[in-house]
Coordinates of C-alpha atoms in Angstrom, one line a residue:
M1169 CA 0.1 0.0 0.0
G1170 CA 1.3 3.4 -0.8
K1171 CA 1.4 6.2 1.4
F1172 CA 0.0 9.8 0.3
P1173 CA 2.9 12.5 0.9
S1174 CA 2.0 15.1 3.3
V1175 CA 2.0 18.6 2.0
L1176 CA 0.3 20.3 4.9
A1177 CA 3.1 22.9 5.5
F1178 CA 2.7 24.1 2.1
F1179 CA -1.3 24.5 3.1
F1180 CA -0.9 25.9 6.2
V1181 CA 1.3 28.8 4.3
F1182 CA -1.4 28.8 1.5
V1183 CA -4.2 29.9 3.7
S1184 CA -2.3 31.6 6.6
S1185 CA -3.8 35.1 5.7
L1186 CA -7.5 33.8 5.1
S1187 CA -10.1 33.9 7.8
L1188 CA -12.1 30.8 8.9
A1189 CA -15.4 32.6 8.9
C1190 CA -18.2 30.3 7.8
S1191 CA -18.6 32.2 4.5
D1192 CA -18.0 31.8 0.9
S1193 CA -14.4 32.5 1.5
S1194 CA -14.1 29.4 3.5
Y1195 CA -15.6 27.5 0.8
Q1196 CA -13.4 28.9 -1.8
T1197 CA -10.3 28.5 0.4
F1198 CA -11.4 24.8 0.8
L1199 CA -12.1 24.1 -3.0
Q1200 CA -8.9 25.9 -4.1
C1201 CA -6.8 23.6 -1.7
L1202 CA -8.6 20.5 -3.0
K1203 CA -8.1 21.7 -6.6
T1204 CA -4.3 22.1 -5.8
K1205 CA -4.0 18.8 -4.7
S1206 CA -6.0 17.0 -7.4
P1207 CA -4.3 15.6 -10.3
P1208 CA -5.3 17.5 -13.8
Q1209 CA -6.6 14.3 -14.9
S1210 CA -8.9 13.6 -12.1
P1211 CA -12.9 14.4 -12.2
E1212 CA -13.9 18.0 -11.5
I1213 CA -13.3 18.3 -7.7
S1214 CA -16.5 20.4 -7.2
S1215 CA -18.6 17.6 -7.9
I1216 CA -17.8 16.2 -4.5
L1217 CA -18.8 18.9 -2.5
Y1218 CA -22.1 20.5 -1.3
D1219 CA -22.4 24.0 0.3
P1220 CA -25.6 25.6 1.4
T1221 CA -26.3 27.4 -1.8
N1222 CA -26.2 24.2 -3.7
S1223 CA -29.7 22.9 -4.7
S1224 CA -28.7 19.5 -3.5
F1225 CA -27.3 20.3 -0.1
Q1226 CA -30.5 19.7 1.9
T1227 CA -31.1 16.4 0.3
V1228 CA -27.5 15.2 0.8
L1229 CA -27.6 16.4 4.4
Q1230 CA -30.9 14.8 5.3
S1231 CA -30.7 11.5 3.3
Y1232 CA -28.6 10.0 6.2
V1233 CA -29.9 11.5 9.3
R1234 CA -31.7 8.6 11.1
N1235 CA -33.0 10.5 14.1
R1236 CA -35.5 13.3 13.5
R1237 CA -34.3 15.2 16.6
F1238 CA -31.1 16.2 14.4
N1239 CA -33.3 17.2 11.3
R1240 CA -34.8 20.6 12.2
S1241 CA -34.4 24.1 10.8
T1242 CA -32.7 25.0 14.0
T1243 CA -30.2 22.2 13.9
P1244 CA -26.6 23.5 13.2
K1245 CA -25.8 22.7 9.7
P1246 CA -22.1 22.1 8.1
L1247 CA -20.0 24.6 6.3
L1248 CA -19.7 21.9 3.4
I1249 CA -20.6 18.2 2.8
V1250 CA -17.6 16.4 1.2
T1251 CA -18.8 13.3 -0.5
P1252 CA -15.6 11.5 -1.7
K1253 CA -15.4 9.0 -4.7
T1254 CA -11.9 7.8 -4.1
E1255 CA -9.6 7.2 -1.2
T1256 CA -7.4 10.2 -2.3
H1257 CA -10.3 12.1 -2.1
V1258 CA -10.5 11.6 1.5
S1259 CA -6.8 12.3 2.0
Y1260 CA -7.3 15.8 0.5
A1261 CA -10.4 16.5 2.7
V1262 CA -8.2 15.7 5.8
L1263 CA -5.3 17.8 4.8
C1264 CA -7.6 20.8 3.6
A1265 CA -9.9 20.7 6.6
Q1266 CA -6.6 20.9 8.6
A1267 CA -5.3 23.9 6.4
I1268 CA -8.5 26.2 7.3
N1269 CA -8.4 24.7 10.9
I1270 CA -12.0 23.4 10.8
Q1271 CA -13.7 20.3 12.5
L1272 CA -14.2 17.3 10.3
K1273 CA -17.3 15.2 11.2
I1274 CA -17.1 11.7 9.5
R1275 CA -20.4 10.0 8.5
S1276 CA -21.2 6.3 7.2
G1277 CA -24.7 5.5 7.7
G1278 CA -25.9 8.4 10.2
H1279 CA -27.2 5.9 12.9
D1280 CA -25.1 7.3 15.8
Y1281 CA -28.2 8.0 18.3
D1282 CA -26.9 11.4 19.3
G1283 CA -26.0 12.7 15.9
I1284 CA -22.4 13.6 16.7
S1285 CA -21.4 12.6 13.0
Y1286 CA -23.3 15.2 11.5
V1287 CA -24.0 18.0 14.2
S1288 CA -21.7 20.2 16.0
D1289 CA -21.9 23.6 17.8
Q1290 CA -18.7 24.7 16.3
P1291 CA -18.0 25.5 12.5
F1292 CA -17.4 22.1 10.9
I1293 CA -17.4 20.0 7.5
I1294 CA -19.2 16.5 7.1
L1295 CA -17.2 13.9 5.3
D1296 CA -19.8 11.7 4.0
M1297 CA -18.7 8.2 2.9
F1298 CA -21.7 7.1 1.1
N1299 CA -20.0 7.1 -2.3
L1300 CA -17.3 4.7 -1.0
R1301 CA -19.4 1.4 -0.4
S1302 CA -17.6 -1.3 -2.7
I1303 CA -17.9 -4.9 -1.3
S1304 CA -15.2 -7.3 -2.8
I1305 CA -15.8 -10.9 -1.6
D1306 CA -13.2 -13.7 -1.9
L1307 CA -14.9 -17.2 -1.6
P1308 CA -11.6 -19.2 -1.6
T1309 CA -10.5 -17.5 1.5
Q1310 CA -13.9 -16.7 2.9
T1311 CA -13.0 -13.0 3.4
A1312 CA -14.3 -9.7 2.2
W1313 CA -13.1 -6.1 1.8
V1314 CA -15.9 -3.6 2.6
Q1315 CA -15.8 0.1 2.3
A1316 CA -16.9 2.3 5.2
G1317 CA -19.8 3.5 3.4
A1318 CA -21.6 0.3 2.5
Q1319 CA -24.2 -0.6 4.8
L1320 CA -24.9 -4.0 6.5
G1321 CA -27.9 -4.8 4.3
E1322 CA -25.7 -4.5 1.2
L1323 CA -22.9 -6.7 2.7
Y1324 CA -25.5 -9.3 3.6
Y1325 CA -26.9 -9.3 -0.1
Q1326 CA -23.8 -9.5 -1.6
I1327 CA -22.5 -12.4 0.8
S1328 CA -26.1 -14.2 -0.2
T1329 CA -25.6 -14.0 -4.0
K1330 CA -21.9 -15.9 -3.2
S1331 CA -23.0 -18.7 -0.9
K1332 CA -25.7 -20.0 1.1
T1333 CA -23.5 -21.2 3.9
L1334 CA -21.7 -18.0 4.7
G1335 CA -22.8 -15.0 6.8
F1336 CA -21.2 -12.3 9.0
P1337 CA -22.0 -11.3 12.5
A1338 CA -23.4 -7.9 12.6
G1339 CA -26.4 -5.7 13.3
V1340 CA -29.9 -6.4 12.4
C1341 CA -30.5 -3.0 10.9
P1342 CA -29.8 -2.8 7.1
T1343 CA -29.1 0.8 6.9
V1344 CA -26.3 0.9 9.3
G1345 CA -23.1 2.0 7.7
V1346 CA -20.0 -0.6 8.0
G1347 CA -17.8 2.2 9.0
G1348 CA -19.2 3.3 12.1
H1349 CA -20.8 -0.2 13.0
L1350 CA -17.2 -2.0 13.0
S1351 CA -15.2 1.0 14.3
G1352 CA -17.5 0.6 17.5
G1353 CA -17.5 -2.8 18.0
G1354 CA -20.7 -4.2 16.1
Y1355 CA -22.8 -7.1 17.3
G1356 CA -25.8 -8.9 16.1
N1357 CA -27.8 -12.2 16.7
M1358 CA -24.8 -14.4 16.2
L1359 CA -22.6 -12.8 18.8
R1360 CA -23.0 -16.1 21.4
K1361 CA -21.5 -18.2 18.4
Y1362 CA -19.0 -15.8 16.8
G1363 CA -18.6 -12.6 19.0
L1364 CA -18.5 -9.1 17.7
S1365 CA -18.2 -8.0 14.1
V1366 CA -14.7 -6.4 14.8
D1367 CA -13.4 -9.9 16.2
H1368 CA -13.5 -10.9 12.7
V1369 CA -11.6 -7.9 11.1
T1370 CA -8.3 -8.8 9.8
D1371 CA -7.1 -5.8 8.0
A1372 CA -8.1 -2.0 7.3
R1373 CA -7.3 1.0 5.4
I1374 CA -7.2 4.1 7.0
V1375 CA -6.5 7.9 6.0
D1376 CA -4.4 9.4 9.0
V1377 CA -3.9 12.8 10.1
K1378 CA -0.9 13.2 7.6
G1379 CA -3.3 12.4 4.7
R1380 CA -1.3 9.0 4.4
I1381 CA -3.5 6.0 3.3
L1382 CA -2.4 3.1 5.7
D1383 CA -3.2 -0.6 5.6
R1384 CA -2.7 -2.9 8.8
K1385 CA 0.9 -3.3 8.2
A1386 CA 1.6 0.4 7.4
M1387 CA -0.4 1.8 10.3
G1388 CA 0.9 -0.7 12.9
E1389 CA -0.9 -3.0 15.5
D1390 CA -1.4 -0.3 18.1
L1391 CA -3.5 1.8 15.5
F1392 CA -5.1 -1.4 14.0
W1393 CA -6.1 -2.5 17.5
A1394 CA -7.9 1.1 18.3
I1395 CA -10.1 1.3 15.1
R1396 CA -11.5 -2.2 16.1
G1397 CA -14.1 -1.1 18.8
G1398 CA -12.4 2.2 20.1
G1399 CA -14.2 4.5 17.4
G1400 CA -12.5 5.0 14.2
A1401 CA -13.4 8.7 13.9
S1402 CA -10.9 9.5 16.7
F1403 CA -7.8 8.2 15.1
G1404 CA -8.4 8.8 11.3
V1405 CA -10.9 8.1 8.4
V1406 CA -11.5 4.4 8.3
L1407 CA -11.8 3.6 4.6
A1408 CA -12.4 0.0 4.5
Y1409 CA -12.3 -3.2 6.7
K1410 CA -11.1 -6.8 5.6
I1411 CA -13.4 -9.2 7.3
G1412 CA -13.7 -13.0 7.8
L1413 CA -17.0 -14.5 6.9
V1414 CA -18.4 -17.1 9.3
P1415 CA -20.3 -20.6 8.5
V1416 CA -23.9 -20.7 8.7
P1417 CA -26.1 -23.5 8.1
E1418 CA -28.4 -23.9 5.2
T1419 CA -31.5 -23.7 7.6
V1420 CA -31.7 -21.5 10.6
T1421 CA -35.0 -21.0 12.9
V1422 CA -36.3 -17.9 14.2
F1423 CA -39.0 -17.3 16.4
R1424 CA -41.1 -14.8 18.5
V1425 CA -43.2 -15.6 21.7
E1426 CA -44.8 -13.0 23.8
R1427 CA -46.0 -12.7 27.3
T1428 CA -47.8 -10.2 29.5
L1429 CA -47.6 -9.9 33.1
A1430 CA -51.0 -11.9 33.2
Q1431 CA -49.2 -14.7 31.5
N1432 CA -46.5 -15.0 33.9
A1433 CA -44.1 -12.7 32.0
T1434 CA -42.3 -12.1 35.2
E1435 CA -41.3 -15.8 35.9
V1436 CA -40.2 -16.2 32.3
V1437 CA -38.2 -12.9 32.4
Y1438 CA -36.5 -14.1 35.7
R1439 CA -35.4 -17.4 34.5
W1440 CA -34.3 -16.0 31.1
Q1441 CA -31.6 -14.3 33.1
Y1442 CA -30.0 -17.8 34.3
V1443 CA -30.5 -19.4 30.8
A1444 CA -29.9 -17.1 27.9
D1445 CA -26.1 -16.6 28.5
K1446 CA -25.5 -20.4 29.4
I1447 CA -27.9 -22.2 26.6
D1448 CA -26.5 -23.5 23.2
N1449 CA -24.0 -21.2 21.6
G1450 CA -26.1 -21.3 18.3
L1451 CA -29.2 -19.7 20.0
F1452 CA -29.6 -16.0 20.7
I1453 CA -32.6 -14.9 22.5
R1454 CA -33.4 -11.3 22.5
L1455 CA -35.6 -9.9 25.1
L1456 CA -37.7 -6.8 24.2
L1457 CA -39.5 -5.4 27.2
Q1458 CA -42.5 -2.6 26.5
P1459 CA -45.1 -1.0 28.5
V1460 CA -48.4 -1.6 26.6
T1461 CA -52.2 -1.3 26.9
V1462 CA -54.2 -4.5 27.1
N1463 CA -57.9 -4.3 27.8
K1464 CA -57.5 -0.6 29.0
T1465 CA -55.0 -1.7 31.4
R1466 CA -51.5 -0.9 31.5
T1467 CA -49.1 -3.8 31.5
I1468 CA -45.6 -5.0 30.3
R1469 CA -45.1 -7.1 27.5
A1470 CA -42.2 -9.3 27.1
S1471 CA -41.1 -10.5 23.7
F1472 CA -38.5 -13.1 23.1
I1473 CA -37.1 -13.0 19.8
G1474 CA -34.7 -15.7 18.6
E1475 CA -32.5 -17.1 16.3
F1476 CA -31.1 -20.6 16.3
L1477 CA -28.4 -21.9 13.8
G1478 CA -30.2 -25.0 13.1
D1479 CA -33.5 -26.5 12.2
C1480 CA -36.5 -26.6 14.4
V1481 CA -36.2 -30.0 15.7
K1482 CA -32.9 -29.2 17.3
L1483 CA -34.0 -26.0 18.7
M1484 CA -37.2 -27.9 20.3
E1485 CA -34.9 -29.9 22.1
V1486 CA -32.4 -27.2 23.2
V1487 CA -35.1 -25.1 24.8
G1488 CA -37.1 -27.9 26.1
N1489 CA -34.1 -28.9 28.0
G1490 CA -32.7 -25.7 28.8
F1491 CA -35.5 -22.9 29.1
P1492 CA -38.9 -24.9 29.5
E1493 CA -40.3 -22.0 31.2
L1494 CA -40.7 -20.2 27.9
G1495 CA -43.5 -22.6 26.9
F1496 CA -42.0 -23.0 23.4
K1497 CA -44.1 -24.9 20.8
K1498 CA -43.3 -26.3 17.2
E1499 CA -45.6 -23.8 15.6
D1500 CA -43.4 -21.1 17.1
C1501 CA -40.7 -22.1 14.7
M1502 CA -40.0 -20.5 11.4
E1503 CA -37.2 -22.2 9.2
M1504 CA -35.7 -20.4 6.6
S1505 CA -32.2 -19.4 5.0
W1506 CA -29.7 -17.3 6.9
I1507 CA -30.3 -14.6 4.4
G1508 CA -34.0 -14.9 5.2
S1509 CA -33.2 -14.6 8.8
V1510 CA -31.9 -11.1 8.0
L1511 CA -34.9 -9.9 6.4
Y1512 CA -36.9 -11.3 9.3
W1513 CA -34.8 -9.4 11.9
A1514 CA -35.4 -6.2 9.7
N1515 CA -39.1 -6.5 9.9
F1516 CA -39.6 -7.5 6.1
D1517 CA -42.6 -9.6 5.3
N1518 CA -41.9 -13.1 4.8
D1519 CA -42.0 -13.0 0.7
T1520 CA -39.5 -10.0 0.6
K1521 CA -36.8 -10.7 -1.9
P1522 CA -33.3 -10.2 -0.6
E1523 CA -32.9 -7.3 -3.0
A1524 CA -34.9 -5.3 -0.5
L1525 CA -31.5 -5.0 1.5
L1526 CA -30.1 -2.8 -1.1
S1527 CA -32.5 0.0 -0.4
R1528 CA -30.7 3.0 1.4
T1529 CA -34.0 4.6 2.7
P1530 CA -35.6 3.3 5.9
D1531 CA -39.4 2.9 6.0
S1532 CA -39.6 5.5 8.6
V1533 CA -37.5 7.8 10.6
N1534 CA -38.7 8.9 14.3
F1535 CA -37.4 11.1 16.9
G1536 CA -35.4 8.8 19.3
K1537 CA -33.0 8.4 22.2
R1538 CA -31.0 5.5 23.6
K1539 CA -28.9 4.7 26.4
S1540 CA -27.1 1.5 27.8
D1541 CA -26.2 -0.7 30.5
Y1542 CA -24.7 -4.1 31.4
V1543 CA -26.1 -6.5 33.9
Q1544 CA -23.8 -8.6 35.9
N1545 CA -26.1 -10.4 38.2
P1546 CA -29.7 -11.6 37.8
I1547 CA -32.5 -9.5 38.7
S1548 CA -34.6 -10.7 41.5
K1549 CA -38.5 -11.2 40.8
D1550 CA -39.2 -8.5 43.4
G1551 CA -36.6 -6.3 41.5
L1552 CA -38.4 -6.9 38.2
E1553 CA -41.8 -6.2 39.6
W1554 CA -40.7 -2.8 40.8
I1555 CA -38.9 -2.2 37.4
W1556 CA -42.2 -3.1 35.8
K1557 CA -44.1 -0.4 37.9
K1558 CA -41.4 2.2 36.9
M1559 CA -41.6 1.6 33.4
I1560 CA -45.4 1.9 33.6
E1561 CA -45.1 5.1 35.5
V1562 CA -42.5 6.6 33.2
G1563 CA -44.4 6.2 30.2
K1564 CA -43.1 4.8 26.8
T1565 CA -39.4 4.0 27.3
G1566 CA -38.7 0.1 26.9
F1567 CA -35.9 -2.1 27.2
V1568 CA -34.0 -4.4 24.7
F1569 CA -31.9 -7.2 26.7
N1570 CA -29.1 -8.8 24.4
P1571 CA -27.9 -11.9 25.8
Y1572 CA -23.9 -12.6 26.0
G1573 CA -22.0 -15.8 27.0
G1574 CA -20.6 -18.0 24.7
R1575 CA -17.9 -16.8 22.6
M1576 CA -18.4 -13.3 24.3
S1577 CA -17.0 -14.6 27.3
E1578 CA -13.8 -16.6 25.7
I1579 CA -12.5 -13.4 24.1
P1580 CA -9.9 -11.4 26.7
A1581 CA -11.3 -8.0 27.4
G1582 CA -8.0 -6.5 26.1
E1583 CA -8.2 -8.3 22.6
T1584 CA -10.0 -5.1 21.3
P1585 CA -11.1 -1.8 22.8
F1586 CA -14.6 -3.4 23.4
P1587 CA -14.0 -4.6 27.0
H1588 CA -17.7 -5.9 28.1
R1589 CA -17.0 -9.6 27.7
A1590 CA -16.9 -12.3 30.4
G1591 CA -18.9 -11.5 33.5
N1592 CA -22.0 -9.8 31.8
I1593 CA -25.0 -11.7 31.6
F1594 CA -26.7 -9.2 29.1
K1595 CA -26.4 -5.8 27.7
M1596 CA -29.4 -3.5 28.2
Q1597 CA -30.5 -0.8 25.7
Y1598 CA -33.1 1.7 26.8
S1599 CA -35.1 2.8 23.8
V1600 CA -37.9 5.6 23.1
N1601 CA -39.1 6.7 20.0
W1602 CA -41.7 9.3 19.4
N1603 CA -43.6 11.1 16.4
E1604 CA -44.6 14.2 18.3
E1605 CA -43.1 17.5 16.8
G1606 CA -41.3 20.2 19.1
V1607 CA -39.0 21.1 21.8
D1608 CA -41.5 20.3 24.5
A1609 CA -42.1 16.5 23.2
D1610 CA -38.2 15.9 23.0
K1611 CA -37.9 17.2 26.6
D1612 CA -40.6 14.9 27.9
Y1613 CA -39.6 11.7 26.2
I1614 CA -35.7 12.4 26.9
N1615 CA -36.6 13.0 30.7
Q1616 CA -38.4 9.5 30.7
I1617 CA -35.6 7.7 29.6
R1618 CA -33.2 9.3 32.0
R1619 CA -35.7 8.8 34.7
L1620 CA -35.6 5.0 33.9
Y1621 CA -31.8 4.8 33.6
S1622 CA -31.8 6.6 37.0
Y1623 CA -34.2 3.7 38.6
M1624 CA -31.9 0.9 37.2
T1625 CA -28.7 2.1 39.1
P1626 CA -28.9 -0.7 41.7
F1627 CA -29.1 -3.4 39.0
V1628 CA -26.4 -2.7 36.7
S1629 CA -22.6 -2.6 36.5
K1630 CA -20.8 -0.1 38.7
S1631 CA -17.7 1.6 39.2
P1632 CA -17.7 2.6 36.4
R1633 CA -21.1 1.9 35.1
G1634 CA -20.5 0.4 31.6
A1635 CA -21.9 1.7 28.3
Y1636 CA -21.8 0.7 24.7
L1637 CA -20.0 3.1 22.3
N1638 CA -22.4 2.3 19.6
Y1639 CA -25.4 3.2 21.6
R1640 CA -23.8 6.7 21.7
D1641 CA -25.3 8.8 24.6
L1642 CA -24.0 12.1 25.5
D1643 CA -25.7 12.2 28.8
I1644 CA -22.7 10.1 30.3
G1645 CA -20.3 12.9 29.5
T1646 CA -18.6 15.0 26.8
S1647 CA -15.6 16.9 26.1
A1648 CA -15.0 20.4 24.8
N1649 CA -11.6 19.4 23.2
G1650 CA -9.6 21.8 25.3
K1651 CA -7.1 22.0 28.0
N1652 CA -9.0 19.7 30.0
S1653 CA -9.8 17.0 27.4
Y1654 CA -8.2 14.1 29.1
E1655 CA -10.2 14.6 32.3
E1656 CA -13.4 15.1 30.5
G1657 CA -12.7 12.1 28.2
K1658 CA -12.0 9.8 31.2
V1659 CA -15.3 10.4 32.4
Y1660 CA -17.2 8.7 29.1
G1661 CA -14.2 6.9 28.0
E1662 CA -13.8 4.5 31.1
K1663 CA -17.5 3.7 30.7
Y1664 CA -17.2 2.8 27.3
F1665 CA -13.9 1.2 27.4
L1666 CA -13.2 0.5 31.1
G1667 CA -9.3 -0.3 31.6
N1668 CA -8.7 0.1 27.9
Y1669 CA -9.2 3.6 27.7
A1670 CA -5.7 4.5 28.9
R1671 CA -4.5 2.3 25.9
L1672 CA -6.7 4.2 23.5
V1673 CA -5.3 7.6 24.8
K1674 CA -1.8 6.2 24.4
V1675 CA -2.7 5.4 20.6
K1676 CA -4.4 8.7 20.3
T1677 CA -1.3 10.7 21.3
M1678 CA 1.0 8.8 19.1
V1679 CA -1.0 9.2 16.0
D1680 CA -3.0 12.3 16.4
P1681 CA -1.3 14.5 19.2
G1682 CA -3.1 17.7 17.9
N1683 CA -6.4 16.2 18.2
F1684 CA -7.6 17.1 14.8
F1685 CA -9.9 14.1 14.7
R1686 CA -12.1 14.8 17.6
N1687 CA -16.0 15.1 18.4
E1688 CA -17.9 15.4 21.8
Q1689 CA -16.7 11.9 22.8
S1690 CA -13.7 11.5 21.1
I1691 CA -10.5 9.7 22.5
P1692 CA -8.3 12.7 23.6
P1693 CA -4.5 13.0 23.4
F1694 CA -2.7 13.1 26.6
L1695 CA -1.3 16.7 27.0
S1696 CA 1.8 16.8 29.5

């Protein structure tokens, strides 16, 4: 892999007399910088730029906003959107953003829950990776190179066109961008069998702060470690990941079993805590808990949504022996191919063709907020009943419990920056969506989820209270990226990364000591 030569010094001289004001002058300065970099034979560089005067600016900006909280007229807008079509375009953008001393926000799929890849209270440019979405699958080695702007649905579809017995362990939402998903860890319904998405990354390509394009060998093992779960946007711009595909059976089985409190849900949820992380590693049972109204009475509905890497006969045996409290029946089974299960988890109809995974437009985009926790000890029945009362009292916020165990307990906490492995029964996502417009609705629903998070304090991990980077949550701490960035970063950094935070700071200090790659929850360099 070649390295892109740094000419930063030239560009700092080039723009030293120019103001950074968010105006036409900044746009022209950035454009001139890009043109100076670009070879004469390359396409017109202006075709990858969108400024607010461009008729397509709003469309490009809003196309990858997956949370309506950050899609209002009052939401801060970027000075420019850069949509690179080549790897060298990314290099140019990094160098030229430094040249005018402006923050660069990196967006792949737009699913970060608190919008930090495309919103800032400082002048900023969005580097939107959606044009860089090639997927190259090599069946003999069972590997694939996937560019950061590709989406999970596109990856799954491409795998399915090549093989019926290969898959990849990643998320269930097809419009999530590969770049953000993998750089934050990435998981899905095969994590008990195969671990996280990043556990299958064997190489990567990245643009560093000097504009160089580096592969694993060129970047070194420390940086390669950091971008596999530590958040790539703190260290550079991830261009692509090389991933290892995993074997899947020709037949997998999915199911959904629901119980309300009147149908003994408390007992079944209680037992789930003792079973879900210890049962057959090929079985993943997600637990969705929601406050609902049944016969004009508020109650809790528990939905047990499962995937088994095998057929119904074997699944009946596994559940019958390990989790009889579920009351699982043969008619609950739905056998299908692995790619069929991908469509099922993405809430498509049963007759939907895999090509539907190629759509980049979600059916709907709501207002929303997410938070996360880890549970290391089973919650008692009395505790669960107290939680049910609080959920009903709070309003609309629900839980998604994702079981661990299996492969997750076998991989050391320091193998990747993602540290939440052995000792965790399940990861908890707090989830609330709403459609009501207005700031008052935002305050109401966000207050609901924060109250429930506070109520859960006695039941979750402590010192620090853990959190999952890909469920981005600015409530747990932010940094102004000034002189106190290390102390500020430690507050959220140790929640996301536990004992791996210090190593991430060391890598950041080595590769980006000036803290060019920064956001409200980035890894800071250590400033002596």
